[in-house]
PDB file of C-alpha atoms in Angstrom:
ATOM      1  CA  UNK A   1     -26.789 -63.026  22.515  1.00  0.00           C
ATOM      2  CA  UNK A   2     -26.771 -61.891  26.093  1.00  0.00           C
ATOM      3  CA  UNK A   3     -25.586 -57.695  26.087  1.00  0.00           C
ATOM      4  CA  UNK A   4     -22.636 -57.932  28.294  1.00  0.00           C
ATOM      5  CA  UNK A   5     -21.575 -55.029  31.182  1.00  0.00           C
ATOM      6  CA  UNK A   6     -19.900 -52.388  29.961  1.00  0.00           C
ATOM      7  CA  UNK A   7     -16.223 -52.699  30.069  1.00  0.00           C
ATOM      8  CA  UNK A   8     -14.041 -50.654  32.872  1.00  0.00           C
ATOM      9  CA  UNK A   9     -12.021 -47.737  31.346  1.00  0.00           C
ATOM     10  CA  UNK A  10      -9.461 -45.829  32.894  1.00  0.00           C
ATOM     11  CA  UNK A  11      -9.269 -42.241  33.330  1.00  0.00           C
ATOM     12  CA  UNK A  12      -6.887 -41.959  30.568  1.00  0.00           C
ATOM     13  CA  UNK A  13      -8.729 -43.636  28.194  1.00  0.00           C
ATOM     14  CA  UNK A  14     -12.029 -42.059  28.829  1.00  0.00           C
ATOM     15  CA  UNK A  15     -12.330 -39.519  25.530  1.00  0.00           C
ATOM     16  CA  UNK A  16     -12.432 -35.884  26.201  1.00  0.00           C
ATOM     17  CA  UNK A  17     -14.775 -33.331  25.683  1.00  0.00           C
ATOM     18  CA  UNK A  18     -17.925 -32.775  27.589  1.00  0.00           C
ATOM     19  CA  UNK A  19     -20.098 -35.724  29.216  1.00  0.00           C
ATOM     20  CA  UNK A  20     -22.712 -33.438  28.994  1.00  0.00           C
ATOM     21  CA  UNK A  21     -23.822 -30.396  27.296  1.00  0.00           C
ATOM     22  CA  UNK A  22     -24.347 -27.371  28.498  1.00  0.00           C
ATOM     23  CA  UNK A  23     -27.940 -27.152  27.534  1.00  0.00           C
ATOM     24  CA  UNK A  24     -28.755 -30.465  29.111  1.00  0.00           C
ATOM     25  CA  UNK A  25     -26.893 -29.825  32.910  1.00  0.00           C
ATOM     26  CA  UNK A  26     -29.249 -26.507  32.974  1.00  0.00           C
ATOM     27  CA  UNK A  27     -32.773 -28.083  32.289  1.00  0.00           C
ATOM     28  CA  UNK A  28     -31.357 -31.222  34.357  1.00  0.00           C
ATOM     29  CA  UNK A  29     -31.013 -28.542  37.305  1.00  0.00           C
ATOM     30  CA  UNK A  30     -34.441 -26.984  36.810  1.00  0.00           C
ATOM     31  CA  UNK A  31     -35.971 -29.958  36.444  1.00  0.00           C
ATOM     32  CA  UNK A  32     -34.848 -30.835  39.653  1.00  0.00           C
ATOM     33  CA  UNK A  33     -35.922 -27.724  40.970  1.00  0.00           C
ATOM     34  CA  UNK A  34     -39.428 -27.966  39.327  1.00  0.00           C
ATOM     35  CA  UNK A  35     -39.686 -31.814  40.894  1.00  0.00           C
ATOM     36  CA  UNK A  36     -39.401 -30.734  44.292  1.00  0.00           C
ATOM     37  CA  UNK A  37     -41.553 -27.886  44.433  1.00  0.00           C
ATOM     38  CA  UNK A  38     -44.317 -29.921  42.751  1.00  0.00           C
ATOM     39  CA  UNK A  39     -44.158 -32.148  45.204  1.00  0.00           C
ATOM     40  CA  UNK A  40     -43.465 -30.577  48.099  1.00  0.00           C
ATOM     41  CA  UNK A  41     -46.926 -28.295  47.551  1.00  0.00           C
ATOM     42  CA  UNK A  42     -48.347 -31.711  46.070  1.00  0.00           C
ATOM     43  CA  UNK A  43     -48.381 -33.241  49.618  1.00  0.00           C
ATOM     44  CA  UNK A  44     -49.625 -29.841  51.167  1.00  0.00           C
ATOM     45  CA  UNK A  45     -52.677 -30.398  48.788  1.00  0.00           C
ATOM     46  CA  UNK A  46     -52.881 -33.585  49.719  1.00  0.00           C
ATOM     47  CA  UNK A  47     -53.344 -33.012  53.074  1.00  0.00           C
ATOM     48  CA  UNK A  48     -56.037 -30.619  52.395  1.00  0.00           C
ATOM     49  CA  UNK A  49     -58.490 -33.862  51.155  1.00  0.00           C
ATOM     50  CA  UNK A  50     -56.525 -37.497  51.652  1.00  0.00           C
ATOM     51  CA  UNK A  51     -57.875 -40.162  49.940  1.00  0.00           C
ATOM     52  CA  UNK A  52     -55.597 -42.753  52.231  1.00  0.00           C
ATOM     53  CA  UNK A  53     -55.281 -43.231  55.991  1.00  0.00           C
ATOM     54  CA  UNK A  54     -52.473 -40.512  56.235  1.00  0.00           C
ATOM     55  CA  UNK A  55     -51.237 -37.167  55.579  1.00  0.00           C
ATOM     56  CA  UNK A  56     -47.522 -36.172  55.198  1.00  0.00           C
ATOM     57  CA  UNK A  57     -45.900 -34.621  58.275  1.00  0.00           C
ATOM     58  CA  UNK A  58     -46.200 -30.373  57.336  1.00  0.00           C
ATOM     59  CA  UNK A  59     -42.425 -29.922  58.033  1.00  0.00           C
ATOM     60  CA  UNK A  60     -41.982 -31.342  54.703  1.00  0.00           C
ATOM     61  CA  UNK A  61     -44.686 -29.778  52.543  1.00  0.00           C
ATOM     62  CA  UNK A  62     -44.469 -26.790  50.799  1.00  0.00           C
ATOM     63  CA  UNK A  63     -46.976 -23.590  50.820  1.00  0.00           C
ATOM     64  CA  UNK A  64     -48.073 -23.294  54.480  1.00  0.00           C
ATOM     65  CA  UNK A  65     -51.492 -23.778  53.834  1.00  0.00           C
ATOM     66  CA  UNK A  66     -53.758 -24.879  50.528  1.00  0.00           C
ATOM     67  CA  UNK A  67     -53.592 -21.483  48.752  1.00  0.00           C
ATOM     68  CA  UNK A  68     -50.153 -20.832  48.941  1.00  0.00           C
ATOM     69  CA  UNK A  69     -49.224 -24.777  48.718  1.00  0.00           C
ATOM     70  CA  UNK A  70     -51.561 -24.347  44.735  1.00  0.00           C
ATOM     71  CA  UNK A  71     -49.134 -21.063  43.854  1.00  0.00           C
ATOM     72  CA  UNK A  72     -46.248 -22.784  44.341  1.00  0.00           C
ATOM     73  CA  UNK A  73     -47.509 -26.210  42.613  1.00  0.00           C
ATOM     74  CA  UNK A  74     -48.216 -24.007  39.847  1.00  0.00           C
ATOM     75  CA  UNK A  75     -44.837 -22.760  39.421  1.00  0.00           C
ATOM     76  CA  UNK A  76     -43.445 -26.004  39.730  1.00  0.00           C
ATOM     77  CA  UNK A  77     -45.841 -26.947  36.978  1.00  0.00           C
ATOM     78  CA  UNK A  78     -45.183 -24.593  34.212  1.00  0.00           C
ATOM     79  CA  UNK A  79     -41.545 -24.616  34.901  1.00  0.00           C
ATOM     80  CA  UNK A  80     -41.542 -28.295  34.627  1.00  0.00           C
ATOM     81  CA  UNK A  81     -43.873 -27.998  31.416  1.00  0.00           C
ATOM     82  CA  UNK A  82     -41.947 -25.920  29.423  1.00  0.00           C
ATOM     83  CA  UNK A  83     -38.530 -27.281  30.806  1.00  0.00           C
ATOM     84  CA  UNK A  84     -39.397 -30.332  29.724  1.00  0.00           C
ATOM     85  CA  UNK A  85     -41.034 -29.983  26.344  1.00  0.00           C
ATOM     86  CA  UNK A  86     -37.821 -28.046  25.517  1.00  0.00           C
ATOM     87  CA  UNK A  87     -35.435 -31.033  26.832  1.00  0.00           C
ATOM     88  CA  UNK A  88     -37.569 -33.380  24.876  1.00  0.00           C
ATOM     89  CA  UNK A  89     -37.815 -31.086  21.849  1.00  0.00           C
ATOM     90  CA  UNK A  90     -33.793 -30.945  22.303  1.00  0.00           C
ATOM     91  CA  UNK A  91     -33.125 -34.288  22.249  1.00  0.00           C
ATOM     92  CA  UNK A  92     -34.896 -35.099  19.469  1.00  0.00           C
ATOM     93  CA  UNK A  93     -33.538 -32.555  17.370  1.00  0.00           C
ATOM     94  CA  UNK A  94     -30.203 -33.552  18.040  1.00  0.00           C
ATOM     95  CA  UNK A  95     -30.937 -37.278  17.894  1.00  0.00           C
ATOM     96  CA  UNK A  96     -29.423 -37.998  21.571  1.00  0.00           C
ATOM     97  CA  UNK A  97     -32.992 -39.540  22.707  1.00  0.00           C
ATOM     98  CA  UNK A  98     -32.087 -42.131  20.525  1.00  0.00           C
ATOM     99  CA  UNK A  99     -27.925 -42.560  20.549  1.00  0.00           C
ATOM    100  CA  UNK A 100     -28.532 -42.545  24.548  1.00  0.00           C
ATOM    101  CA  UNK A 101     -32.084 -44.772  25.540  1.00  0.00           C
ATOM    102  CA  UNK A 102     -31.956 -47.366  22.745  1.00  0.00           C
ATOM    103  CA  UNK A 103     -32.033 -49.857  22.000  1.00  0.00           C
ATOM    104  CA  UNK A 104     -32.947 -51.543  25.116  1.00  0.00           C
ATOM    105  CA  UNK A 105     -34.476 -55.226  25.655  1.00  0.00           C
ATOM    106  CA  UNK A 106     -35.858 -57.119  28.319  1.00  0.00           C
ATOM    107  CA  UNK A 107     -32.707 -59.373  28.250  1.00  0.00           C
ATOM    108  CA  UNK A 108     -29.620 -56.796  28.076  1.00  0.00           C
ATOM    109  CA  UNK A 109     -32.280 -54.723  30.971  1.00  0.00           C
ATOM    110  CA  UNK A 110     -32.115 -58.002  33.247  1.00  0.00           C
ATOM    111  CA  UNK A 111     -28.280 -58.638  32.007  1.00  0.00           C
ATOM    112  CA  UNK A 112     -27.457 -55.380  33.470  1.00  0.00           C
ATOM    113  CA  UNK A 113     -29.663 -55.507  36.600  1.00  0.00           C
ATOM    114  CA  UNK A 114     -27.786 -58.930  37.316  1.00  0.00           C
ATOM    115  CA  UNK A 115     -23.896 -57.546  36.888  1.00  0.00           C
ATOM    116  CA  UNK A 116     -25.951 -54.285  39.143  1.00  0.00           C
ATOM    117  CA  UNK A 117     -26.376 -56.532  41.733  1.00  0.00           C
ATOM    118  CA  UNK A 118     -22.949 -58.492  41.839  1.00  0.00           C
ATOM    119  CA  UNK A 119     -21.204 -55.134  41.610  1.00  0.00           C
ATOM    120  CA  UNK A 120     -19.592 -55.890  38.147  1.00  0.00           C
ATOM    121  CA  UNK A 121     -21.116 -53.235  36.117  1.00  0.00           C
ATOM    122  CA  UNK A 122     -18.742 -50.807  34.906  1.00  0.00           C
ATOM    123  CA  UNK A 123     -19.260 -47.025  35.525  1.00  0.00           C
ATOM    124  CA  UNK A 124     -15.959 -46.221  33.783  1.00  0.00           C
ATOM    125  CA  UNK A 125     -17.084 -44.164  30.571  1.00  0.00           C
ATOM    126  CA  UNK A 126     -20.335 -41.714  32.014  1.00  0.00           C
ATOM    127  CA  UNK A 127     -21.142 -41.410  28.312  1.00  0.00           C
ATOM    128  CA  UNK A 128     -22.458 -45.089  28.248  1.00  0.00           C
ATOM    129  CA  UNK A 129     -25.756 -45.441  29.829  1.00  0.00           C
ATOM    130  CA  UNK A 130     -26.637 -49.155  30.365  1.00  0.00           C
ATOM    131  CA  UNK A 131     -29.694 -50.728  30.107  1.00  0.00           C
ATOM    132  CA  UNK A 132     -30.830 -50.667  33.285  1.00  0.00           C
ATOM    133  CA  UNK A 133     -30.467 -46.531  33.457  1.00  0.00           C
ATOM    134  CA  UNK A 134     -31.949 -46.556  30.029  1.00  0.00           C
ATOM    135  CA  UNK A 135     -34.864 -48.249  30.952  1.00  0.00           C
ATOM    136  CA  UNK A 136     -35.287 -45.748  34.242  1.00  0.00           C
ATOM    137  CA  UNK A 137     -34.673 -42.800  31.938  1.00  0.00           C
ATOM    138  CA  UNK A 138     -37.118 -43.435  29.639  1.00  0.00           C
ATOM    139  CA  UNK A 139     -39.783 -44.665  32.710  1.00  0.00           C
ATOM    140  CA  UNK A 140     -39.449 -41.038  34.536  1.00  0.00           C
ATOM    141  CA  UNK A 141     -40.153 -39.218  31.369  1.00  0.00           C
ATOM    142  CA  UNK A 142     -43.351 -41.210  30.609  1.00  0.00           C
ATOM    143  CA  UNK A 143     -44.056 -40.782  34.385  1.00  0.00           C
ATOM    144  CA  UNK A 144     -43.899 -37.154  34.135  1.00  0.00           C
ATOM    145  CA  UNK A 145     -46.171 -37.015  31.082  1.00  0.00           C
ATOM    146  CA  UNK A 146     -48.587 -39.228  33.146  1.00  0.00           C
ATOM    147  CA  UNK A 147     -47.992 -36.548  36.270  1.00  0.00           C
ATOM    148  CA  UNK A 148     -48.700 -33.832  33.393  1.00  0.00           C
ATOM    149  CA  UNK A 149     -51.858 -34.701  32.287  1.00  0.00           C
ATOM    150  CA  UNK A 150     -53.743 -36.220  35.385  1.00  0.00           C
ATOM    151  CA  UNK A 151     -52.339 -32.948  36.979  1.00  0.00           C
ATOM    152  CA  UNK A 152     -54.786 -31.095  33.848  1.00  0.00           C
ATOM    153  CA  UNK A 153     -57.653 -33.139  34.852  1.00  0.00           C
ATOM    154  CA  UNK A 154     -57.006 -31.735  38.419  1.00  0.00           C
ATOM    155  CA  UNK A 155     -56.751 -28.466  37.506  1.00  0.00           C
ATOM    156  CA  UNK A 156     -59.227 -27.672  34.337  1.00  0.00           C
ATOM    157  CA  UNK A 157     -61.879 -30.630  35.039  1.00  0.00           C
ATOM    158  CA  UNK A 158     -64.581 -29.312  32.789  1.00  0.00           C
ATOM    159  CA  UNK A 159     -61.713 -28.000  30.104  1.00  0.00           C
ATOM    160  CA  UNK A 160     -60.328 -31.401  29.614  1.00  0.00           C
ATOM    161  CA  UNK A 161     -63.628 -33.432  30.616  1.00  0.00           C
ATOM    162  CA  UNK A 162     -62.124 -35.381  27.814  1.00  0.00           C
ATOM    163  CA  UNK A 163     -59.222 -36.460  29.473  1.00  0.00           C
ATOM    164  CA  UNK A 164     -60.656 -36.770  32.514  1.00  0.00           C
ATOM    165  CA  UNK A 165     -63.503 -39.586  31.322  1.00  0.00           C
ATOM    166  CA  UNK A 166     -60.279 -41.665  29.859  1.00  0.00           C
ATOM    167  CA  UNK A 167     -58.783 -40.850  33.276  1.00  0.00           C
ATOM    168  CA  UNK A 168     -61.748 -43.174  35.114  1.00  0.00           C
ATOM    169  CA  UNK A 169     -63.358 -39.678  36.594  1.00  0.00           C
ATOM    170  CA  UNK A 170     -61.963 -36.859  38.534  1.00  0.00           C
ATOM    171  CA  UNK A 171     -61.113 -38.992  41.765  1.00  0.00           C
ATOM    172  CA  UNK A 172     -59.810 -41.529  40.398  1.00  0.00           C
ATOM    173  CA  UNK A 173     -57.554 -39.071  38.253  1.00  0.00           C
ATOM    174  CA  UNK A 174     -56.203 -37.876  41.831  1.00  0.00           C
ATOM    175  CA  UNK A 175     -54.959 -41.296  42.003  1.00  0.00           C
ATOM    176  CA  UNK A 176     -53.080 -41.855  38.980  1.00  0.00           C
ATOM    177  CA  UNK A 177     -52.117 -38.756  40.024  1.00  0.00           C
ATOM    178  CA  UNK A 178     -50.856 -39.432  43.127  1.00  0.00           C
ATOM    179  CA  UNK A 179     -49.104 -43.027  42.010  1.00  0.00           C
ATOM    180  CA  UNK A 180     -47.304 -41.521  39.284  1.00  0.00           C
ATOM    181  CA  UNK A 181     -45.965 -38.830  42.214  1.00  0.00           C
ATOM    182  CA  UNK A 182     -44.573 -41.652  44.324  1.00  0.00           C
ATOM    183  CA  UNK A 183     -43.402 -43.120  41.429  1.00  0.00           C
ATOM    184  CA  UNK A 184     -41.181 -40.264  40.659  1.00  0.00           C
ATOM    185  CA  UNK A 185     -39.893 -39.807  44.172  1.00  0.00           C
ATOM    186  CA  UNK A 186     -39.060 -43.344  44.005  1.00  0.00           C
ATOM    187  CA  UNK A 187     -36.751 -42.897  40.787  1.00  0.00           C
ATOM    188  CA  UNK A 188     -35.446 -39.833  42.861  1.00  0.00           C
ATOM    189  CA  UNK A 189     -34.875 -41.606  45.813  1.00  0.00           C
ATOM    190  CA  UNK A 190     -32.825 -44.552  43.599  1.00  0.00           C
ATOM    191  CA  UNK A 191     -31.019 -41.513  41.423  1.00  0.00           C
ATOM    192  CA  UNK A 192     -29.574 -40.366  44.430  1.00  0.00           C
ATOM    193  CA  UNK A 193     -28.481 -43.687  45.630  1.00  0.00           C
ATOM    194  CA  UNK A 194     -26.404 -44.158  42.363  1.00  0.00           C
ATOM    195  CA  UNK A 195     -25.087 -40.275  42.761  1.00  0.00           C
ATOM    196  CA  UNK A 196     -23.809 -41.315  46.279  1.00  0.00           C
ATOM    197  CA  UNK A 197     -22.084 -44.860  44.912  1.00  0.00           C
ATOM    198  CA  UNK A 198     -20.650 -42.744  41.982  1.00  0.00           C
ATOM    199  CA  UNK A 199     -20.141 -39.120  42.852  1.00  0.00           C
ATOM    200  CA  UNK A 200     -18.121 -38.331  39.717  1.00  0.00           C
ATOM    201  CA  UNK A 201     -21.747 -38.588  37.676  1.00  0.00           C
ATOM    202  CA  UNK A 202     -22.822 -35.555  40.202  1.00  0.00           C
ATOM    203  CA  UNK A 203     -19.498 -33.601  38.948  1.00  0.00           C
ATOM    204  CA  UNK A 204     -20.224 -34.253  35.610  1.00  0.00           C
ATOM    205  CA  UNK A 205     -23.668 -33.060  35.905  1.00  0.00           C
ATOM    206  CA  UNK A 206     -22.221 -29.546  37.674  1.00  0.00           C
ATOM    207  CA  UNK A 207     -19.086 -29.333  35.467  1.00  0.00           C
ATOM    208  CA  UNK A 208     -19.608 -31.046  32.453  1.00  0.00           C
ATOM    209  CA  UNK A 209     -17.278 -33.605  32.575  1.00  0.00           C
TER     210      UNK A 209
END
């Protein structure tokens, strides 16, 4: 059977208490944070050896040159490490990872992308995730892994030599690297799209509910 949109629901009927928890709105915040200092220094260090027929304009990078553009990708790093090994440690622990991102299926995914479209798809209860966000939830945290540890080939080469043979070699590491950047933006770029069509998910994420 075909997963169906989620129904509308009023603001009275919506049941109280927090949307989300306090713990979660933080690390949300920092992660944000950590996301765009990574890559605005990432396309200062980019600039410093492109691999493609163009560099980002410097009015948008981070770091003023390639030693201060590392220190701040650095930052960005281990506060996005640790940030987000505690938000997935979290959400383990407390089982949301799996009462918010499953199940999902090809069908409900493409159910859900097709109600997207036609503007029938219910944003009523914030609690709800459908399968659509689901699916983009659960692709920006394996992105970020991917970010993580091409971004360890990068920096320790000879450390993780291991990593970076499965990796296809240091340059081609820079790559991946790079992909799974634009990648992220991308999801960025869509998660503020859906912010702007429904600002009350931005309140929640200040306020809680």
């Amino acid at each position: 059977m075909m997963a169906s949109p989620a129904p509308h629901i009023s603001p009275a009927a919506r049941p109280p208490g927090a949307i989300h928890p306090g713990w979660l709105r933080i690390m949300h915040w920092l992660n944000a944070l950590a996301v765009v200092l990574m890559v605005m220094s990432g396309w200062r260090i980019y600039n410093a050896a492109p691999f493609f027929d163009f560099a980002f304009p410097n009015n948008i990078t981070l770091g003023g040159w390639l030693g201060g553009a590392l220190q701040w990708h650095f930052a960005g790093m281990w506060l996005l490490f640790f940030n987000g090994l505690l938000y997935l440690t979290l959400n383990l622990a407390t089982g949301r990872l799996r009462r918010k991102f499953f199940p999902v299926s090809p069908r409900g995914v493409a159910t859900d992308l097709n109600a997207a479209l036609h503007g029938k798809l219910s944003h009523g209860d914030l609690r709800h995730y459908n399968q659509v966000q689901k699916l983009a939830y659960l692709f920006v945290m394996v992105d970020i892994a991917v970010l993580v540890l091409s971004g360890l080939v990068l920096w320790k080469s000879v450390q993780f030599s291991m990593l970076r043979d499965l990796m296809g070699g240091y340059e081609f590491a820079r790559r991946i690297h790079f992909v799974a950047m634009a990648l992220l933006v991308a999801f960025v770029a869509v998660h503020l799209v859906m912010v702007a069509l429904v600002p009350r998910s931005l309140i929640a994420m200040i306020r809680g509910k």
